[in-house]
mmCIF file of C-alpha atoms and ligand atoms in Angstrom:
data_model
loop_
_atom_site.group_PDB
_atom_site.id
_atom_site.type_symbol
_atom_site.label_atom_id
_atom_site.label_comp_id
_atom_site.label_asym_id
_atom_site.label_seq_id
_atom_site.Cartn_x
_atom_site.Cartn_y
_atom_site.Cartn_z
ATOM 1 C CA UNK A 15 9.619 40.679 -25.578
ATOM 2 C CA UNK A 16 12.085 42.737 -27.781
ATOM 3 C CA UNK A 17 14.869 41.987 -25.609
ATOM 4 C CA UNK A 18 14.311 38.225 -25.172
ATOM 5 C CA UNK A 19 13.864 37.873 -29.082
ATOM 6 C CA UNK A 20 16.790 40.078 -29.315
ATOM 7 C CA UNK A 21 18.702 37.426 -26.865
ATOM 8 C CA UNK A 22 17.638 34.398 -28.972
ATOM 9 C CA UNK A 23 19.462 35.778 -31.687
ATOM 10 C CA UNK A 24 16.515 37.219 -34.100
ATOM 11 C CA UNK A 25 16.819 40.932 -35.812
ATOM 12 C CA UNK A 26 14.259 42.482 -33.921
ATOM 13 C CA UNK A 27 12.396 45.819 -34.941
ATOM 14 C CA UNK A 28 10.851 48.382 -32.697
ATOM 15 C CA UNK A 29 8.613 50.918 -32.670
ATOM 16 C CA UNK A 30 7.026 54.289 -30.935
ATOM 17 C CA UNK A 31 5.757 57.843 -32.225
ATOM 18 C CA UNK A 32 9.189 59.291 -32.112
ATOM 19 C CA UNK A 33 11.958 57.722 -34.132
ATOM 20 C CA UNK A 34 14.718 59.499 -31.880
ATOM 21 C CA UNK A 35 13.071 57.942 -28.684
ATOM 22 C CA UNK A 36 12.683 54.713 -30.867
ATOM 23 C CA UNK A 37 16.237 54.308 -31.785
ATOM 24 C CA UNK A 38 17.240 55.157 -28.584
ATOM 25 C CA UNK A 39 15.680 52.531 -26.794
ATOM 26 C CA UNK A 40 16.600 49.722 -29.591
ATOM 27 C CA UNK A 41 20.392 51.259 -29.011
ATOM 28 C CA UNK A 42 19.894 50.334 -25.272
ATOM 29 C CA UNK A 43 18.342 46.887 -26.163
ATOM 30 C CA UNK A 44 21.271 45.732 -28.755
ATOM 31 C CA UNK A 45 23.873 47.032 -25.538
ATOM 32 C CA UNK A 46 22.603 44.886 -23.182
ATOM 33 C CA UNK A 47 21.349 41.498 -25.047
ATOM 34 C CA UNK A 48 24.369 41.776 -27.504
ATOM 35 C CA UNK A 49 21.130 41.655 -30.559
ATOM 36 C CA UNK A 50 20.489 42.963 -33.229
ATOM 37 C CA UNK A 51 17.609 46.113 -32.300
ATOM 38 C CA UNK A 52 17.165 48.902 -34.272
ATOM 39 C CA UNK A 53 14.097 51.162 -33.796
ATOM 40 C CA UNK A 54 11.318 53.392 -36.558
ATOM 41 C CA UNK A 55 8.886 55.804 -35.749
ATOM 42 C CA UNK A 56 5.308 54.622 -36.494
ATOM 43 C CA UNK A 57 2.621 56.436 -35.101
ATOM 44 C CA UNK A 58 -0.699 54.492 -34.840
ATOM 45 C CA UNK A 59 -3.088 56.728 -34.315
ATOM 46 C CA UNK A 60 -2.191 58.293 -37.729
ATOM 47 C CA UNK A 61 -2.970 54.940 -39.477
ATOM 48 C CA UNK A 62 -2.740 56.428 -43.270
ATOM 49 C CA UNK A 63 1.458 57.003 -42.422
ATOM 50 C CA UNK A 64 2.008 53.435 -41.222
ATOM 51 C CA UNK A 65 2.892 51.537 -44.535
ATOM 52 C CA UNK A 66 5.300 54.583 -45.534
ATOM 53 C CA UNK A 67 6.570 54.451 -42.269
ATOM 54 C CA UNK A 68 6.981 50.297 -42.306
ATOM 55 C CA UNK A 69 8.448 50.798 -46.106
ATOM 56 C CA UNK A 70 12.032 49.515 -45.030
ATOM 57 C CA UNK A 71 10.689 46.446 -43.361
ATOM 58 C CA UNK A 72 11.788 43.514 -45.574
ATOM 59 C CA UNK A 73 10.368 39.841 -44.185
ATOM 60 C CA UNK A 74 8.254 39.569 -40.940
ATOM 61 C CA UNK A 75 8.513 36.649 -39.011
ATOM 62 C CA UNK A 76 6.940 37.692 -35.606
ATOM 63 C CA UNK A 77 4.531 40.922 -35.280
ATOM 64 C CA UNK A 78 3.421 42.289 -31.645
ATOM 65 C CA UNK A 79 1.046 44.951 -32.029
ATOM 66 C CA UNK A 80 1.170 46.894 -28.452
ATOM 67 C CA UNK A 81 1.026 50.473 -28.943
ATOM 68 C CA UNK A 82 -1.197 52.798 -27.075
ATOM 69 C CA UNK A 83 -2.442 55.527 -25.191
ATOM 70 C CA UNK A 84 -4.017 55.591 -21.888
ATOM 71 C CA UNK A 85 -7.148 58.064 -21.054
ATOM 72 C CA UNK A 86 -9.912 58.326 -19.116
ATOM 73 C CA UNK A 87 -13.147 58.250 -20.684
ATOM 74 C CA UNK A 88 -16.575 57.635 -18.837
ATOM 75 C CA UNK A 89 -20.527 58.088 -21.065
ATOM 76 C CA UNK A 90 -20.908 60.748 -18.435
ATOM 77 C CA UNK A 91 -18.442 62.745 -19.576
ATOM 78 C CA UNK A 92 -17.725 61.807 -22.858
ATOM 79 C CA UNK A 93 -14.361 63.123 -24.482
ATOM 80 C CA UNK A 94 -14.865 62.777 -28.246
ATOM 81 C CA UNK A 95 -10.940 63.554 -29.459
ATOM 82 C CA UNK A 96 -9.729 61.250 -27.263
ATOM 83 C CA UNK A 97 -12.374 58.477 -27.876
ATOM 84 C CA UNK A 98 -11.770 59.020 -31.379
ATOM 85 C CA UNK A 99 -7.748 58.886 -30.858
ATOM 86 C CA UNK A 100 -8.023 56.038 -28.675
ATOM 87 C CA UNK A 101 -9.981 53.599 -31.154
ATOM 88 C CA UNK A 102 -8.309 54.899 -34.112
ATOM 89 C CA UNK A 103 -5.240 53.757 -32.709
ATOM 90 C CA UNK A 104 -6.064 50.432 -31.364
ATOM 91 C CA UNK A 105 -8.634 49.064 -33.990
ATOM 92 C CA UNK A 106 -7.315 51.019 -37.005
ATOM 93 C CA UNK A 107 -3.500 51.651 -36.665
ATOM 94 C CA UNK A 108 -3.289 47.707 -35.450
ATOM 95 C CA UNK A 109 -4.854 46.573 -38.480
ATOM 96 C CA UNK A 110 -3.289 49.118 -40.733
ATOM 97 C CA UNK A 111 0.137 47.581 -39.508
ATOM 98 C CA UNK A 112 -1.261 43.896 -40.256
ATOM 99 C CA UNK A 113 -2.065 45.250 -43.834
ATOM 100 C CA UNK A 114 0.912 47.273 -44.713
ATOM 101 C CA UNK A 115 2.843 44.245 -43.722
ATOM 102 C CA UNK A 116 0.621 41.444 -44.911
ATOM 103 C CA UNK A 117 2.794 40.653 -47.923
ATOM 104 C CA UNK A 118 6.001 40.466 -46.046
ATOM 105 C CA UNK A 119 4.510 37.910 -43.765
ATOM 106 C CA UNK A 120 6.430 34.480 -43.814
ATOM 107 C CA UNK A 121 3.738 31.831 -44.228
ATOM 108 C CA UNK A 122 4.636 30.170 -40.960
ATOM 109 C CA UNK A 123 4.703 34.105 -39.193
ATOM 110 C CA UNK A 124 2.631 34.503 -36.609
ATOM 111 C CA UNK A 125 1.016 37.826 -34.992
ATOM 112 C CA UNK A 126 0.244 38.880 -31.790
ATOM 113 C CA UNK A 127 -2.556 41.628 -30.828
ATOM 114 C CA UNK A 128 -2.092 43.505 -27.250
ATOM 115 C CA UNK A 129 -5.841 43.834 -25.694
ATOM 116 C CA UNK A 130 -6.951 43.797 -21.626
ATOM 117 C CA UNK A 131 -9.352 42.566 -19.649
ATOM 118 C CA UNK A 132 -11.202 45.771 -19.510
ATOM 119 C CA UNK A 133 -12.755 44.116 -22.032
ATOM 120 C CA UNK A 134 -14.745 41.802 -19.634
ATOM 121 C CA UNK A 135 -14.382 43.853 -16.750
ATOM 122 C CA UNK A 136 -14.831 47.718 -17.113
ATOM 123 C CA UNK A 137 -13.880 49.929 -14.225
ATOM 124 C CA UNK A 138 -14.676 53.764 -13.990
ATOM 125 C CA UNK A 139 -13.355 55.095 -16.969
ATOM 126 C CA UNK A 140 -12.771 52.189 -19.380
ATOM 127 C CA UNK A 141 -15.101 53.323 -21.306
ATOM 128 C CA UNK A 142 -13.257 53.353 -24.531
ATOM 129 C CA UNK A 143 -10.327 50.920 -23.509
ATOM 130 C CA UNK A 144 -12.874 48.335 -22.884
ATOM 131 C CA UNK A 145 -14.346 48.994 -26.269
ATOM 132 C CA UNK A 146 -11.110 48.668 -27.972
ATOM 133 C CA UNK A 147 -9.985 45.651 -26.316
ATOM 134 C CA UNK A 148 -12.969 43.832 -26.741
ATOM 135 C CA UNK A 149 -12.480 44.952 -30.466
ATOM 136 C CA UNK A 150 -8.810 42.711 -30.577
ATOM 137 C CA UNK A 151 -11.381 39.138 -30.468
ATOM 138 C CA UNK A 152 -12.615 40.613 -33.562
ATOM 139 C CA UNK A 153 -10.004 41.342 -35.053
ATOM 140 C CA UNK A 154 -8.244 38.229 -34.184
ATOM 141 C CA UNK A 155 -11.228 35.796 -35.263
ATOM 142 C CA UNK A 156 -11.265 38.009 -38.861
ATOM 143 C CA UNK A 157 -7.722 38.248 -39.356
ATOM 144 C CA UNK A 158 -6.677 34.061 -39.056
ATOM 145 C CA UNK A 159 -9.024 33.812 -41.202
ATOM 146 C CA UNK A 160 -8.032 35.911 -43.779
ATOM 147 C CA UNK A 161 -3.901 35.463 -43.175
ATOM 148 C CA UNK A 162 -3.772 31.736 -42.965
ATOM 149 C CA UNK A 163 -2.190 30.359 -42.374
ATOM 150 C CA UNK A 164 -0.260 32.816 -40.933
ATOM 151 C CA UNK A 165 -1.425 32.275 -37.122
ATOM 152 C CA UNK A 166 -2.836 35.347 -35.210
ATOM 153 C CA UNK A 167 -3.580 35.441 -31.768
ATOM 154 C CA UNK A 168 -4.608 38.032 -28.887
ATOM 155 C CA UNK A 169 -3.059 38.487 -24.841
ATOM 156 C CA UNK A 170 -5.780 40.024 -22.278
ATOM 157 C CA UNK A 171 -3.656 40.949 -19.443
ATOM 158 C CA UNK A 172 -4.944 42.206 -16.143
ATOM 159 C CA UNK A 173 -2.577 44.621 -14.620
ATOM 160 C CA UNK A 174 0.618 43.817 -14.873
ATOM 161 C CA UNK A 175 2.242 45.314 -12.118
ATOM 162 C CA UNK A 176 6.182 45.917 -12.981
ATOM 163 C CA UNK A 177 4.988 47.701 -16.103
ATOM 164 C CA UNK A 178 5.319 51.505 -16.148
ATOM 165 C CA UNK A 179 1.646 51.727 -16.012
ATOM 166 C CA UNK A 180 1.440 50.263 -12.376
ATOM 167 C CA UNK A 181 4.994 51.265 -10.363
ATOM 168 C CA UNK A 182 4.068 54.614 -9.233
ATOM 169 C CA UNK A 183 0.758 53.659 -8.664
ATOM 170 C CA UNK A 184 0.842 49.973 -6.942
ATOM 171 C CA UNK A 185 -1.823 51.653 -3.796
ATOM 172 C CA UNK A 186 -4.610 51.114 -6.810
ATOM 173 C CA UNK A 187 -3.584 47.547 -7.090
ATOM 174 C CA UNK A 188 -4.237 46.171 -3.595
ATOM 175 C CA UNK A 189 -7.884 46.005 -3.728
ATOM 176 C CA UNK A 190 -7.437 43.971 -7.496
ATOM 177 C CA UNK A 191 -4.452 41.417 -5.448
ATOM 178 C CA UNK A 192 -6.922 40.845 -2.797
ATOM 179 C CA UNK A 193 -9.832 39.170 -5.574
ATOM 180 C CA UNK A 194 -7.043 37.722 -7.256
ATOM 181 C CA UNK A 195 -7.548 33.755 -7.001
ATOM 182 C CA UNK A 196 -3.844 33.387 -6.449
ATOM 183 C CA UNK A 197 -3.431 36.186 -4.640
ATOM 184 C CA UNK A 198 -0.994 37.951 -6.849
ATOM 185 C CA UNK A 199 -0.718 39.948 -9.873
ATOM 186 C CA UNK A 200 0.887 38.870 -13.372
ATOM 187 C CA UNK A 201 4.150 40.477 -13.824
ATOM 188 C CA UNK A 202 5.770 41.678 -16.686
ATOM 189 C CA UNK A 203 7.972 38.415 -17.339
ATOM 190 C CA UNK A 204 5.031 36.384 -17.321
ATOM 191 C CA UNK A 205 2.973 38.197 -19.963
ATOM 192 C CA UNK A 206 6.240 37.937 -22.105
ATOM 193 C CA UNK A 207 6.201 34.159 -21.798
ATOM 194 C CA UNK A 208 2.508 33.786 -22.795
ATOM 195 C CA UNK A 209 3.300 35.951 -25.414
ATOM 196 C CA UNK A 210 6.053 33.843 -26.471
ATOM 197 C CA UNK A 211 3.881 30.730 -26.193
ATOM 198 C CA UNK A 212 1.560 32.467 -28.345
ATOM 199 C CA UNK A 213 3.775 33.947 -31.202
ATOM 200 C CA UNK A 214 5.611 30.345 -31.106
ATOM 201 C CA UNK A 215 3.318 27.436 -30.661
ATOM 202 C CA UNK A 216 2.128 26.237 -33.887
ATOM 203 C CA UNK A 217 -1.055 25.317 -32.802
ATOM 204 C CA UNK A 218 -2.101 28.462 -31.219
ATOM 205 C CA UNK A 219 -4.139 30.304 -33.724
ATOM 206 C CA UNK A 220 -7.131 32.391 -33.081
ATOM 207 C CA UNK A 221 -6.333 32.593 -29.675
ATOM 208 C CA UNK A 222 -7.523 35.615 -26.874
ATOM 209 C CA UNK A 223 -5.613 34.310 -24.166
ATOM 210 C CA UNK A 224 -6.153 35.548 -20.378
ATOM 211 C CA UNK A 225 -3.387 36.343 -18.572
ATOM 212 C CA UNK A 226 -4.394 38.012 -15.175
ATOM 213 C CA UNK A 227 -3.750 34.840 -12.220
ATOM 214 C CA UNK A 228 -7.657 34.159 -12.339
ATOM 215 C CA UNK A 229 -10.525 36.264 -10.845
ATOM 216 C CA UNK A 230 -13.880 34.408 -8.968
HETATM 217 N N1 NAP B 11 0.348 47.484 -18.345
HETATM 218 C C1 NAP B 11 -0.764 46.824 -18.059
HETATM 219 O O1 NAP B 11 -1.083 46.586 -16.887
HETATM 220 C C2 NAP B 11 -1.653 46.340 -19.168
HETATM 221 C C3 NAP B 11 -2.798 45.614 -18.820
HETATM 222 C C4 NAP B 11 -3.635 45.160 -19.832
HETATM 223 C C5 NAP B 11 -3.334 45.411 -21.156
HETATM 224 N N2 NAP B 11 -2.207 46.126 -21.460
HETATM 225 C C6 NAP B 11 -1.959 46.361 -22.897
HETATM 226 O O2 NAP B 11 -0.615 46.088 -23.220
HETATM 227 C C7 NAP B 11 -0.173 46.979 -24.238
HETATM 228 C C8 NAP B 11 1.101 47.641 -23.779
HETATM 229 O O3 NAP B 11 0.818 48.303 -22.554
HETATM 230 P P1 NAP B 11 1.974 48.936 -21.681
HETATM 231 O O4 NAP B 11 1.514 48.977 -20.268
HETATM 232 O O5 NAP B 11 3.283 48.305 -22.034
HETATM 233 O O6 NAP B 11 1.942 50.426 -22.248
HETATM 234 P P2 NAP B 11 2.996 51.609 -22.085
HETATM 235 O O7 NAP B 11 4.051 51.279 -21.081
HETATM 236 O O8 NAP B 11 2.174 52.844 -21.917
HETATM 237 O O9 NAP B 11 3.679 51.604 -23.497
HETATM 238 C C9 NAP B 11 2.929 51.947 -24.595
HETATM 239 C C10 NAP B 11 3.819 51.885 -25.814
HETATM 240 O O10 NAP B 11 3.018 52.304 -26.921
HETATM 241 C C11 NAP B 11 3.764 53.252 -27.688
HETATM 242 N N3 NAP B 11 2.759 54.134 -28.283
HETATM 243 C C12 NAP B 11 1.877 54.943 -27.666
HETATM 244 N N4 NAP B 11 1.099 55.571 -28.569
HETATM 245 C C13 NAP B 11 1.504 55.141 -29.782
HETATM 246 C C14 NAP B 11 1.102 55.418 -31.109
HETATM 247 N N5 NAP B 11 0.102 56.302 -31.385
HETATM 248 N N6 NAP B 11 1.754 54.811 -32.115
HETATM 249 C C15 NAP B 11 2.766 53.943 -31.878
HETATM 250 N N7 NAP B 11 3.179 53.618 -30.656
HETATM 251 C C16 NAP B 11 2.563 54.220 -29.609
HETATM 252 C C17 NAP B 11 4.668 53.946 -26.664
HETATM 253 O O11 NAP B 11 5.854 54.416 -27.263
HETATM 254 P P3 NAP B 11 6.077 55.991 -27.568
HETATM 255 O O12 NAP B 11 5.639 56.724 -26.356
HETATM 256 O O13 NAP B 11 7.546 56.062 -27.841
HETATM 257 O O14 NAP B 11 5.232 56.270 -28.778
HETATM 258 C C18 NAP B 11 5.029 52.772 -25.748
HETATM 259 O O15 NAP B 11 6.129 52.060 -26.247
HETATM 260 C C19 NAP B 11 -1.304 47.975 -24.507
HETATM 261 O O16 NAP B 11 -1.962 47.612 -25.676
HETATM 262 C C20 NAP B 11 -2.211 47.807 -23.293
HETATM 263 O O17 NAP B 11 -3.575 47.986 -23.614
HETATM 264 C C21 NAP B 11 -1.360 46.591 -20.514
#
């Protein structure tokens, strides 16, 4: 999504924990879409640093909030640190970046909130994820209501399977391909594009939008 607003000729910002590793890979974005990247660290799960760290950001026009951490959390065995990393990062850090940035927002900007369908459909494990993601429709509902009428909107994905997550790993996909209704899995280029559809169409607002080629 960086790279394709990067290609349409916006100044695009991007983020991870490490600033090095951030302005590395904006370096590697400006090379090959000839845009204008550059990268800050921001660390989410530490959600009291994120307005210092977004202090240089001057007007927003488009904010994705994707950041995250996988684990693997069941009630059964219950990790508490990583529970408590996990949702501080997704359902604090998001909206501490909404609020450190909330004044810089044009009024026609729009945000976007990264969630999953483990929110409807938990799997060994998704304890926590599912949690969190189910927390984005909250978050979405509460903040278009309190930006507008800056529009805010939400993409569930299923697994995407091009994405880092899923390429060493495609064996665990078969058996979610097979229940698919189109028998395939969204790919990485197609999230982008209902991402793009939702951070661009003016009357998308509010929005949790599925994006994993239909289930039964
Ligand atoms: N891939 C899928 O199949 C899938 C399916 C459903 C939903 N999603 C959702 O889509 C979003 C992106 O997933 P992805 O697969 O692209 O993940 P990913 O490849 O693991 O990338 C996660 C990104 O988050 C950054 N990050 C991790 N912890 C952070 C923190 N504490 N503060 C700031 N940045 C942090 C990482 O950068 P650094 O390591 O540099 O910090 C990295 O850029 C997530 O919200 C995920 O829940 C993905």
């Amino acid at each position: 999504m960086a790279a394709e607003y990067a290609r349409r000729g916006n100044e695009v910002i991007i983020t991870g924990r490490s600033a090095e590793r951030a302005e590395a890979e904006a370096a590697r974005f400006a090379a090959e879409t000839g845009g204008r990247v550059s990268g800050l660290g921001l660390d989410l799960s530490q959600p009291h640093s994120v307005a210092d760290a977004l202090g240089k950001v001057e007007r927003v026009d488009r904010l994705a909030v994707a950041g995250m951490i996988r684990d693997s959390n069941t009630v059964a065995s219950f990790a508490v640190q990583a529970a408590v990393t996990l949702a501080t990062t997704k359902i604090v850090g998001y909206a501490a970046v909404v609020a450190a940035l909330h004044d810089r927002l044009a009024s026609d900007a729009a945000v976007l909130l990264f969630g999953g369908m483990a929110k409807d459909r938990p799997y060994p494990g998704s304890t926590v994820l599912s949690t969190v993601n189910a927390g984005m429709v909250g978050l979405v509902r509460t903040l278009s209501v309190e930006l507008a009428p800056v529009r805010v909107n939400s993409v569930h994905p299923g697994a995407v399977v091009d994405t880092p997550a899923w390429v060493d790993k495609r064996a665990l996909l078969e058996p979610l391909r097979k229940i698919s209704l189109t028998g395939e899995l969204p790919t990485m280029r197609q999230i982008v594009e209902g991402c793009l559809f939702l951070l661009e169409n003016p009357a998308a607002n509010g929005v949790n939008l599925t994006l994993d080629a239909g289930r039964a």
